[in-house]
CSV table of C-alpha atoms in Angstrom, one decimal:
chain,number,residue,atom,x,y,z
A,1,UNK,CA,15.9,-1.0,-14.1
A,2,UNK,CA,13.4,-1.8,-16.9
A,3,UNK,CA,14.5,-0.6,-20.2
A,4,UNK,CA,12.4,2.1,-21.7
A,5,UNK,CA,11.2,2.4,-25.3
A,6,UNK,CA,9.8,5.6,-26.9
A,7,UNK,CA,7.3,5.3,-29.7
A,8,UNK,CA,6.5,8.3,-31.9
A,9,UNK,CA,3.4,8.6,-34.0
A,10,UNK,CA,2.2,11.8,-35.7
A,11,UNK,CA,-1.4,12.0,-37.0
A,12,UNK,CA,-3.4,9.2,-38.6
A,13,UNK,CA,-5.2,6.5,-36.8
A,14,UNK,CA,-4.0,4.0,-39.4
A,15,UNK,CA,-0.4,4.7,-38.6
A,16,UNK,CA,-1.1,4.1,-34.9
A,17,UNK,CA,-2.8,0.9,-35.8
A,18,UNK,CA,0.4,-0.3,-37.5
A,19,UNK,CA,2.4,0.5,-34.3
A,20,UNK,CA,0.1,-1.0,-31.8
A,21,UNK,CA,1.2,-4.7,-32.4
A,22,UNK,CA,4.8,-3.6,-31.8
A,23,UNK,CA,3.8,-1.7,-28.6
A,24,UNK,CA,1.9,-4.7,-27.3
A,25,UNK,CA,4.8,-7.0,-28.0
A,26,UNK,CA,7.3,-4.8,-26.3
A,27,UNK,CA,5.0,-4.5,-23.2
A,28,UNK,CA,4.7,-8.3,-23.2
A,29,UNK,CA,8.5,-8.4,-22.8
A,30,UNK,CA,8.4,-6.2,-19.8
A,31,UNK,CA,9.5,-3.0,-21.4
A,32,UNK,CA,8.2,0.4,-20.4
A,33,UNK,CA,6.8,2.0,-23.5
A,34,UNK,CA,6.1,5.8,-23.8
A,35,UNK,CA,4.0,6.7,-26.8
A,36,UNK,CA,4.2,10.3,-28.0
A,37,UNK,CA,1.2,10.9,-30.2
A,38,UNK,CA,-2.1,12.8,-30.6
A,39,UNK,CA,-4.5,13.1,-27.6
A,40,UNK,CA,-7.2,11.4,-29.7
A,41,UNK,CA,-5.3,8.1,-29.4
A,42,UNK,CA,-4.8,8.1,-25.7
A,43,UNK,CA,-7.3,5.3,-25.1
A,44,UNK,CA,-5.8,3.0,-27.7
A,45,UNK,CA,-2.3,3.6,-26.3
A,46,UNK,CA,-3.3,2.9,-22.7
A,47,UNK,CA,-5.3,-0.2,-23.8
A,48,UNK,CA,-2.0,-1.5,-25.1
A,49,UNK,CA,-0.4,-1.0,-21.7
A,50,UNK,CA,1.8,1.9,-22.7
A,51,UNK,CA,2.3,5.4,-21.2
A,52,UNK,CA,0.6,8.1,-23.2
A,53,UNK,CA,2.5,11.4,-23.8
A,54,UNK,CA,0.7,14.2,-25.7
A,55,UNK,CA,3.1,15.0,-28.6
A,56,UNK,CA,1.2,18.2,-29.6
A,57,UNK,CA,0.3,19.7,-26.2
A,58,UNK,CA,3.0,22.4,-26.5
A,59,UNK,CA,3.8,21.8,-30.1
A,60,UNK,CA,0.8,22.5,-32.4
A,61,UNK,CA,1.5,21.3,-35.8
A,62,UNK,CA,-0.3,24.3,-37.3
A,63,UNK,CA,2.3,26.6,-35.8
A,64,UNK,CA,5.0,24.7,-37.7
A,65,UNK,CA,3.1,24.4,-41.0
A,66,UNK,CA,-0.6,24.8,-41.7
A,67,UNK,CA,-0.6,24.7,-45.5
A,68,UNK,CA,1.7,22.2,-47.1
A,69,UNK,CA,0.2,19.6,-49.4
A,70,UNK,CA,0.5,16.6,-49.1
A,71,UNK,CA,-0.4,16.9,-45.4
A,72,UNK,CA,2.5,14.6,-44.3
A,73,UNK,CA,5.0,17.3,-45.6
A,74,UNK,CA,3.8,19.2,-42.5
A,75,UNK,CA,5.3,16.4,-40.4
A,76,UNK,CA,8.7,17.3,-41.9
A,77,UNK,CA,8.1,20.9,-40.9
A,78,UNK,CA,7.2,19.7,-37.4
A,79,UNK,CA,10.5,17.9,-37.1
A,80,UNK,CA,12.5,20.9,-38.1
A,81,UNK,CA,10.7,23.2,-35.7
A,82,UNK,CA,10.3,21.0,-32.7
A,83,UNK,CA,13.1,18.5,-32.7
A,84,UNK,CA,15.3,20.3,-30.2
A,85,UNK,CA,12.5,20.5,-27.5
A,86,UNK,CA,11.6,16.8,-28.2
A,87,UNK,CA,15.2,15.7,-27.8
A,88,UNK,CA,15.2,17.2,-24.3
A,89,UNK,CA,11.8,15.7,-23.4
A,90,UNK,CA,12.6,12.2,-24.7
A,91,UNK,CA,16.1,12.2,-23.1
A,92,UNK,CA,14.4,12.5,-19.7
A,93,UNK,CA,12.6,9.2,-20.4
A,94,UNK,CA,16.0,7.5,-20.8
A,95,UNK,CA,15.0,5.3,-23.8
A,96,UNK,CA,17.2,2.5,-25.1
A,97,UNK,CA,15.4,2.6,-28.4
A,98,UNK,CA,13.0,4.6,-30.5
A,99,UNK,CA,10.2,3.1,-32.6
A,100,UNK,CA,8.3,5.2,-35.1
A,101,UNK,CA,6.2,5.0,-38.3
A,102,UNK,CA,7.9,6.2,-41.5
A,103,UNK,CA,5.8,9.4,-41.6
A,104,UNK,CA,6.9,10.4,-38.1
A,105,UNK,CA,10.3,11.8,-39.3
A,106,UNK,CA,11.0,13.4,-36.0
A,107,UNK,CA,11.5,9.9,-34.5
A,108,UNK,CA,14.9,9.2,-36.2
A,109,UNK,CA,16.0,12.8,-35.7
A,110,UNK,CA,15.6,12.4,-32.0
A,111,UNK,CA,17.3,9.0,-32.0
A,112,UNK,CA,20.3,10.3,-33.9
A,113,UNK,CA,20.7,13.2,-31.5
A,114,UNK,CA,20.5,10.8,-28.5
A,115,UNK,CA,22.8,8.3,-30.1
A,116,UNK,CA,20.4,5.4,-29.8
A,117,UNK,CA,19.0,2.9,-32.4
A,118,UNK,CA,15.7,3.4,-34.1
A,119,UNK,CA,13.2,1.0,-35.6
A,120,UNK,CA,10.8,2.0,-38.4
A,121,UNK,CA,7.3,0.6,-38.9
A,122,UNK,CA,6.1,1.0,-42.5
A,123,UNK,CA,2.4,2.2,-42.4
A,124,UNK,CA,1.6,1.4,-46.1
A,125,UNK,CA,1.5,-1.3,-48.7
A,126,UNK,CA,4.8,-1.6,-50.6
A,127,UNK,CA,5.9,2.0,-50.0
A,128,UNK,CA,9.2,1.8,-52.0
A,129,UNK,CA,10.6,5.2,-51.4
A,130,UNK,CA,12.0,5.8,-54.9
A,131,UNK,CA,8.6,5.0,-56.4
A,132,UNK,CA,6.6,7.1,-53.9
A,133,UNK,CA,8.8,10.1,-54.4
A,134,UNK,CA,8.8,9.9,-58.1
A,135,UNK,CA,5.0,9.9,-58.1
A,136,UNK,CA,5.0,12.9,-55.7
A,137,UNK,CA,7.3,14.9,-57.9
A,138,UNK,CA,4.8,14.5,-60.8
A,139,UNK,CA,1.7,15.2,-58.7
A,140,UNK,CA,0.2,18.6,-59.6
A,141,UNK,CA,-1.5,18.9,-56.2
A,142,UNK,CA,1.8,19.2,-54.4
A,143,UNK,CA,2.2,22.6,-52.8
A,144,UNK,CA,5.1,23.0,-50.3
A,145,UNK,CA,5.1,26.0,-47.9
A,146,UNK,CA,8.0,28.3,-47.1
A,147,UNK,CA,7.9,26.9,-43.6
A,148,UNK,CA,8.5,23.4,-44.8
A,149,UNK,CA,11.5,24.5,-47.0
A,150,UNK,CA,13.0,26.2,-43.9
A,151,UNK,CA,12.5,23.1,-41.9
A,152,UNK,CA,14.2,21.0,-44.6
A,153,UNK,CA,17.2,23.3,-44.4
A,154,UNK,CA,17.3,23.0,-40.6
A,155,UNK,CA,17.1,19.2,-40.8
A,156,UNK,CA,20.0,19.2,-43.3
A,157,UNK,CA,22.3,21.8,-41.6
A,158,UNK,CA,21.5,21.4,-37.9
A,159,UNK,CA,20.5,17.8,-37.5
A,160,UNK,CA,22.6,16.3,-40.2
A,161,UNK,CA,19.8,14.6,-42.2
A,162,UNK,CA,21.4,14.8,-45.6
A,163,UNK,CA,18.5,13.4,-47.5
A,164,UNK,CA,15.9,15.8,-45.9
A,165,UNK,CA,13.3,17.0,-48.3
A,166,UNK,CA,9.5,17.9,-48.1
A,167,UNK,CA,9.0,14.2,-48.9
A,168,UNK,CA,11.2,12.8,-46.2
A,169,UNK,CA,8.2,11.1,-44.7
A,170,UNK,CA,8.3,8.7,-47.6
A,171,UNK,CA,11.9,7.6,-47.1
A,172,UNK,CA,12.7,7.9,-43.4
A,173,UNK,CA,13.7,4.3,-43.1
A,174,UNK,CA,16.0,2.8,-40.5
A,175,UNK,CA,19.5,1.4,-41.0
A,176,UNK,CA,18.8,-0.8,-38.0
A,177,UNK,CA,15.5,-2.5,-38.7
A,178,UNK,CA,12.3,-1.8,-40.7
A,179,UNK,CA,9.1,-3.7,-39.9
A,180,UNK,CA,6.8,-4.4,-42.8
A,181,UNK,CA,3.0,-4.3,-41.8
A,182,UNK,CA,1.8,-7.2,-44.0
A,183,UNK,CA,2.5,-10.9,-44.4
A,184,UNK,CA,5.3,-11.5,-46.9
A,185,UNK,CA,2.9,-12.7,-49.6
A,186,UNK,CA,1.8,-9.0,-50.1
A,187,UNK,CA,5.3,-7.7,-50.9
A,188,UNK,CA,6.8,-8.4,-54.3
A,189,UNK,CA,10.2,-10.1,-53.7
A,190,UNK,CA,11.9,-7.6,-56.0
A,191,UNK,CA,10.9,-4.8,-53.5
A,192,UNK,CA,12.4,-6.5,-50.5
A,193,UNK,CA,15.8,-4.8,-51.0
A,194,UNK,CA,14.2,-1.3,-50.5
A,195,UNK,CA,13.4,-2.1,-46.9
A,196,UNK,CA,16.4,-4.1,-45.7
A,197,UNK,CA,17.2,-4.8,-42.9
A,198,UNK,CA,13.5,-5.9,-42.7
A,199,UNK,CA,11.2,-8.2,-40.9
A,200,UNK,CA,7.5,-9.0,-41.5
A,201,UNK,CA,5.4,-8.0,-38.6
A,202,UNK,CA,1.8,-7.5,-39.8
A,203,UNK,CA,-0.6,-4.9,-38.6
A,204,UNK,CA,-3.3,-6.9,-36.9
A,205,UNK,CA,-3.6,-6.8,-33.1
A,206,UNK,CA,-6.6,-9.0,-32.2
A,207,UNK,CA,-6.0,-9.0,-28.5
A,208,UNK,CA,-6.2,-5.2,-28.4
A,209,UNK,CA,-9.7,-5.1,-29.8
A,210,UNK,CA,-12.4,-4.3,-27.2
A,211,UNK,CA,-14.9,-7.0,-26.6
A,212,UNK,CA,-18.2,-5.6,-28.0
A,213,UNK,CA,-21.5,-7.4,-27.6
A,214,UNK,CA,-23.4,-4.6,-29.3
A,215,UNK,CA,-24.6,-5.5,-32.8
A,216,UNK,CA,-23.6,-3.1,-35.6
A,217,UNK,CA,-26.1,-4.4,-38.2
A,218,UNK,CA,-29.8,-4.5,-37.5
A,219,UNK,CA,-31.7,-7.7,-36.6
A,220,UNK,CA,-33.5,-9.5,-38.1
A,221,UNK,CA,-31.2,-9.5,-41.0
A,222,UNK,CA,-31.9,-9.2,-44.7
A,223,UNK,CA,-30.1,-11.5,-47.2
A,224,UNK,CA,-26.7,-9.8,-47.3
A,225,UNK,CA,-24.9,-7.5,-44.9
A,226,UNK,CA,-22.7,-4.9,-46.6
A,227,UNK,CA,-20.2,-2.7,-44.6
A,228,UNK,CA,-19.0,0.4,-46.4
A,229,UNK,CA,-16.0,2.5,-45.3
A,230,UNK,CA,-13.3,4.5,-47.0
A,231,UNK,CA,-11.0,5.2,-44.0
A,232,UNK,CA,-10.0,8.5,-42.5
A,233,UNK,CA,-7.4,10.1,-44.8
A,234,UNK,CA,-9.8,10.2,-47.8
A,235,UNK,CA,-11.7,13.0,-46.1
A,236,UNK,CA,-8.5,15.2,-46.1
A,237,UNK,CA,-8.3,15.2,-49.9
A,238,UNK,CA,-11.3,13.6,-51.6
A,239,UNK,CA,-14.5,14.5,-49.6
A,240,UNK,CA,-16.5,15.2,-52.7
A,241,UNK,CA,-15.5,11.9,-54.3
A,242,UNK,CA,-16.2,9.9,-51.2
A,243,UNK,CA,-19.6,11.6,-50.7
A,244,UNK,CA,-20.6,10.9,-54.3
A,245,UNK,CA,-19.5,7.2,-54.0
A,246,UNK,CA,-21.4,6.7,-50.8
A,247,UNK,CA,-24.5,8.3,-52.3
A,248,UNK,CA,-24.3,5.9,-55.3
A,249,UNK,CA,-23.9,2.9,-53.0
A,250,UNK,CA,-26.9,4.0,-50.9
A,251,UNK,CA,-29.1,4.5,-54.0
A,252,UNK,CA,-28.2,1.1,-55.5
A,253,UNK,CA,-28.6,-0.8,-52.3
A,254,UNK,CA,-32.0,0.7,-51.5
A,255,UNK,CA,-33.5,-1.6,-54.1
A,256,UNK,CA,-31.6,-4.7,-53.0
A,257,UNK,CA,-32.3,-7.3,-50.2
A,258,UNK,CA,-29.4,-6.1,-48.2
A,259,UNK,CA,-28.5,-4.4,-44.9
A,260,UNK,CA,-25.9,-1.6,-45.3
A,261,UNK,CA,-23.8,0.1,-42.6
A,262,UNK,CA,-21.7,3.1,-43.7
A,263,UNK,CA,-18.9,4.1,-41.4
A,264,UNK,CA,-17.4,7.6,-41.9
A,265,UNK,CA,-14.2,7.1,-40.0
A,266,UNK,CA,-15.0,9.8,-37.5
A,267,UNK,CA,-15.7,12.4,-40.2
A,268,UNK,CA,-18.6,14.8,-39.5
A,269,UNK,CA,-20.8,15.1,-42.5
A,270,UNK,CA,-23.3,18.0,-42.4
A,271,UNK,CA,-26.8,16.9,-41.3
A,272,UNK,CA,-28.3,17.3,-44.7
A,273,UNK,CA,-25.7,15.2,-46.5
A,274,UNK,CA,-25.8,12.5,-43.9
A,275,UNK,CA,-29.6,12.4,-44.0
A,276,UNK,CA,-29.5,12.0,-47.8
A,277,UNK,CA,-27.6,8.8,-47.4
A,278,UNK,CA,-30.2,7.1,-45.2
A,279,UNK,CA,-32.5,4.5,-46.5
A,280,UNK,CA,-34.8,2.0,-44.8
A,281,UNK,CA,-32.0,-0.5,-45.2
A,282,UNK,CA,-29.0,1.9,-45.0
A,283,UNK,CA,-27.5,3.2,-41.7
A,284,UNK,CA,-24.8,5.8,-41.4
A,285,UNK,CA,-22.4,6.1,-38.4
A,286,UNK,CA,-20.0,8.9,-37.9
A,287,UNK,CA,-17.8,6.3,-36.2
A,288,UNK,CA,-18.5,2.6,-36.7
A,289,UNK,CA,-16.6,0.0,-34.7
A,290,UNK,CA,-15.0,-1.6,-37.8
A,291,UNK,CA,-13.7,-4.7,-36.0
A,292,UNK,CA,-17.2,-5.4,-34.8
A,293,UNK,CA,-18.8,-4.5,-38.2
A,294,UNK,CA,-16.5,-6.9,-40.0
A,295,UNK,CA,-17.3,-9.7,-37.6
A,296,UNK,CA,-20.9,-9.4,-38.8
A,297,UNK,CA,-20.5,-8.4,-42.5
A,298,UNK,CA,-20.8,-10.5,-45.6
A,299,UNK,CA,-19.2,-8.0,-47.9
A,300,UNK,CA,-16.9,-5.0,-47.4
A,301,UNK,CA,-16.9,-2.1,-49.9
A,302,UNK,CA,-13.5,-0.6,-49.1
A,303,UNK,CA,-10.8,1.8,-50.2
A,304,UNK,CA,-8.3,-1.0,-49.5
A,305,UNK,CA,-6.3,1.0,-47.0
A,306,UNK,CA,-3.8,-1.2,-45.2
A,307,UNK,CA,-5.6,-1.7,-41.9
A,308,UNK,CA,-9.0,-2.1,-43.4
A,309,UNK,CA,-7.7,-4.7,-45.9
A,310,UNK,CA,-6.0,-6.9,-43.3
A,311,UNK,CA,-8.9,-6.6,-40.8
A,312,UNK,CA,-11.2,-7.8,-43.6
A,313,UNK,CA,-8.8,-10.7,-44.3
A,314,UNK,CA,-8.6,-11.6,-40.6
A,315,UNK,CA,-12.5,-11.8,-40.5
A,316,UNK,CA,-12.6,-13.5,-43.9
A,317,UNK,CA,-14.9,-10.9,-45.4
A,318,UNK,CA,-14.8,-10.6,-49.3
A,319,UNK,CA,-14.0,-7.1,-50.5
A,320,UNK,CA,-15.2,-4.8,-53.3
A,321,UNK,CA,-12.4,-2.4,-54.0
A,322,UNK,CA,-12.8,1.3,-54.4
A,323,UNK,CA,-9.3,2.7,-54.0
A,324,UNK,CA,-8.6,6.4,-54.3
A,325,UNK,CA,-4.9,7.2,-53.9
A,326,UNK,CA,-1.5,6.5,-52.5
A,327,UNK,CA,-0.9,2.7,-51.9
A,328,UNK,CA,-4.6,1.9,-52.1
A,329,UNK,CA,-4.7,1.0,-55.9
A,330,UNK,CA,-1.7,-1.3,-55.6
A,331,UNK,CA,-3.1,-3.1,-52.6
A,332,UNK,CA,-6.5,-3.4,-54.3
A,333,UNK,CA,-4.9,-5.0,-57.3
A,334,UNK,CA,-2.9,-7.4,-55.0
A,335,UNK,CA,-6.1,-8.4,-53.3
A,336,UNK,CA,-7.9,-9.0,-56.6
A,337,UNK,CA,-4.9,-11.1,-57.9
A,338,UNK,CA,-5.1,-13.2,-54.7
A,339,UNK,CA,-8.9,-13.7,-55.1
A,340,UNK,CA,-9.8,-11.7,-52.0
A,341,UNK,CA,-11.6,-8.8,-53.8
A,342,UNK,CA,-13.3,-7.7,-56.9
A,343,UNK,CA,-13.0,-4.2,-58.4
A,344,UNK,CA,-15.8,-1.6,-58.3
A,345,UNK,CA,-14.1,0.8,-60.8
A,346,UNK,CA,-11.3,0.6,-63.3
A,347,UNK,CA,-9.8,3.9,-62.4
A,348,UNK,CA,-9.1,5.0,-58.8
A,349,UNK,CA,-11.8,7.4,-57.5
A,350,UNK,CA,-14.0,7.1,-60.7
A,351,UNK,CA,-17.7,7.6,-60.2
A,352,UNK,CA,-19.6,4.6,-58.8
A,353,UNK,CA,-22.2,3.1,-61.1
A,354,UNK,CA,-25.1,1.1,-59.8
A,355,UNK,CA,-24.7,-1.6,-62.4
A,356,UNK,CA,-21.1,-2.0,-61.5
A,357,UNK,CA,-21.9,-2.4,-57.8
A,358,UNK,CA,-24.6,-5.0,-58.6
A,359,UNK,CA,-22.1,-6.8,-60.9
A,360,UNK,CA,-19.5,-6.9,-58.2
A,361,UNK,CA,-21.9,-8.4,-55.7
A,362,UNK,CA,-22.9,-11.0,-58.2
A,363,UNK,CA,-19.3,-12.0,-58.8
A,364,UNK,CA,-18.7,-12.5,-55.1
A,365,UNK,CA,-21.9,-14.5,-54.8
A,366,UNK,CA,-21.2,-16.7,-57.9
A,367,UNK,CA,-17.7,-17.5,-56.7
A,368,UNK,CA,-18.6,-17.7,-53.0
A,369,UNK,CA,-16.6,-20.9,-52.3
A,370,UNK,CA,-13.6,-19.8,-54.3
A,371,UNK,CA,-13.4,-16.5,-52.5
A,372,UNK,CA,-13.9,-18.1,-49.1
A,373,UNK,CA,-11.0,-20.5,-49.8
A,374,UNK,CA,-8.7,-17.6,-50.8
A,375,UNK,CA,-9.7,-15.7,-47.7
A,376,UNK,CA,-9.0,-18.7,-45.4
A,377,UNK,CA,-5.6,-19.1,-46.9
A,378,UNK,CA,-4.8,-15.3,-46.6
A,379,UNK,CA,-6.0,-15.4,-43.0
A,380,UNK,CA,-3.5,-18.2,-42.3
A,381,UNK,CA,-0.7,-15.9,-43.5
A,382,UNK,CA,-1.9,-13.3,-41.0
A,383,UNK,CA,-1.8,-15.8,-38.2
A,384,UNK,CA,1.6,-17.1,-39.2
A,385,UNK,CA,3.0,-13.5,-39.2
A,386,UNK,CA,1.5,-12.9,-35.8
A,387,UNK,CA,3.0,-16.1,-34.5
A,388,UNK,CA,6.4,-15.0,-35.8
A,389,UNK,CA,6.5,-11.8,-33.9
A,390,UNK,CA,8.4,-13.1,-30.9
A,391,UNK,CA,11.5,-13.7,-33.0
A,392,UNK,CA,11.2,-10.2,-34.5
A,393,UNK,CA,10.9,-8.7,-31.0
A,394,UNK,CA,14.2,-10.6,-30.2
A,395,UNK,CA,15.8,-8.7,-33.0
A,396,UNK,CA,14.3,-5.4,-31.8
A,397,UNK,CA,15.5,-5.9,-28.3
A,398,UNK,CA,19.0,-6.9,-29.4
A,399,UNK,CA,19.4,-3.4,-30.7
A,400,UNK,CA,18.8,-1.9,-27.3
A,401,UNK,CA,21.9,-0.6,-25.6
């Protein structure tokens, strides 16, 4: 009988993206993989050859917690409220192993109840738990609901998760194996200990990208093609900041010999705001095929989210960094240190100035050869990490009972 693996992923397309290379690799080894996640991700899951299971069909997250900030604290509430029903459902799939991203804290809860090993996939750049939690405890925006506190108590007293807290999503690592989603050059050696036992797996899955022959940028082309996108999570917390930044980019680029494509990561701007971003040389898409856009782009104005950053590296596209929060500022700095990006602002989320954008474009143009060489080297790290996945999958499968 083929061994089954269950993968758990809460909300956030970036988190699923980090899991897809693992899913693909397990399927390539003949394992049946059941992925419990949001219905929006069904197509991506099935493209990877896995069986989709709607995690929220009978378990709306809003019923568990509709108010906690940060939003991932609601994932802790979800685990406390729905773990028992999920244990029963997952047991029927007879898994030998559970794989989850760190934010999907119900994954290890289920695994512990079933007495099977579990493998964590980190969805962020250098998310050292002690550092992340220290920052959260100082963040004035944090507001934890009564429902979340009740779930924490349940996780501690009923499920035996002694370190359960509203921030468990930042430290739900595995004692069996933790997969790091970048090449090793992106993680400071002093941080390795925080993730042991660990293996570098990367987050790029080129073979899962749909073949698209449709051009994202217009033809004929202007001098430079600029792709602009700030991911999906930014719209949860920083919509006003993102809208102002996009407006400044559109205004500045209107006077340049460039073609601009703005991708909104599936976010629906109101018609008036979206129309205000349009220029003769600026297009706006609610959803842009980022993989296809980066195949054509000359420059990427990015928040330096994990997946966006490494997709840009894979396509060797120079980046202009506009980070906002979480791991983005640190990853932006790392890319700048490696010669892959230049900054747009000195403080995360600061207002975008037209002269700063023009200066960043000049810096990339003036050092075109140097940036290209740095990107080519970084791409080789991505390819090396992908090539090393087979050995890591051996470690994963060795855990299976």
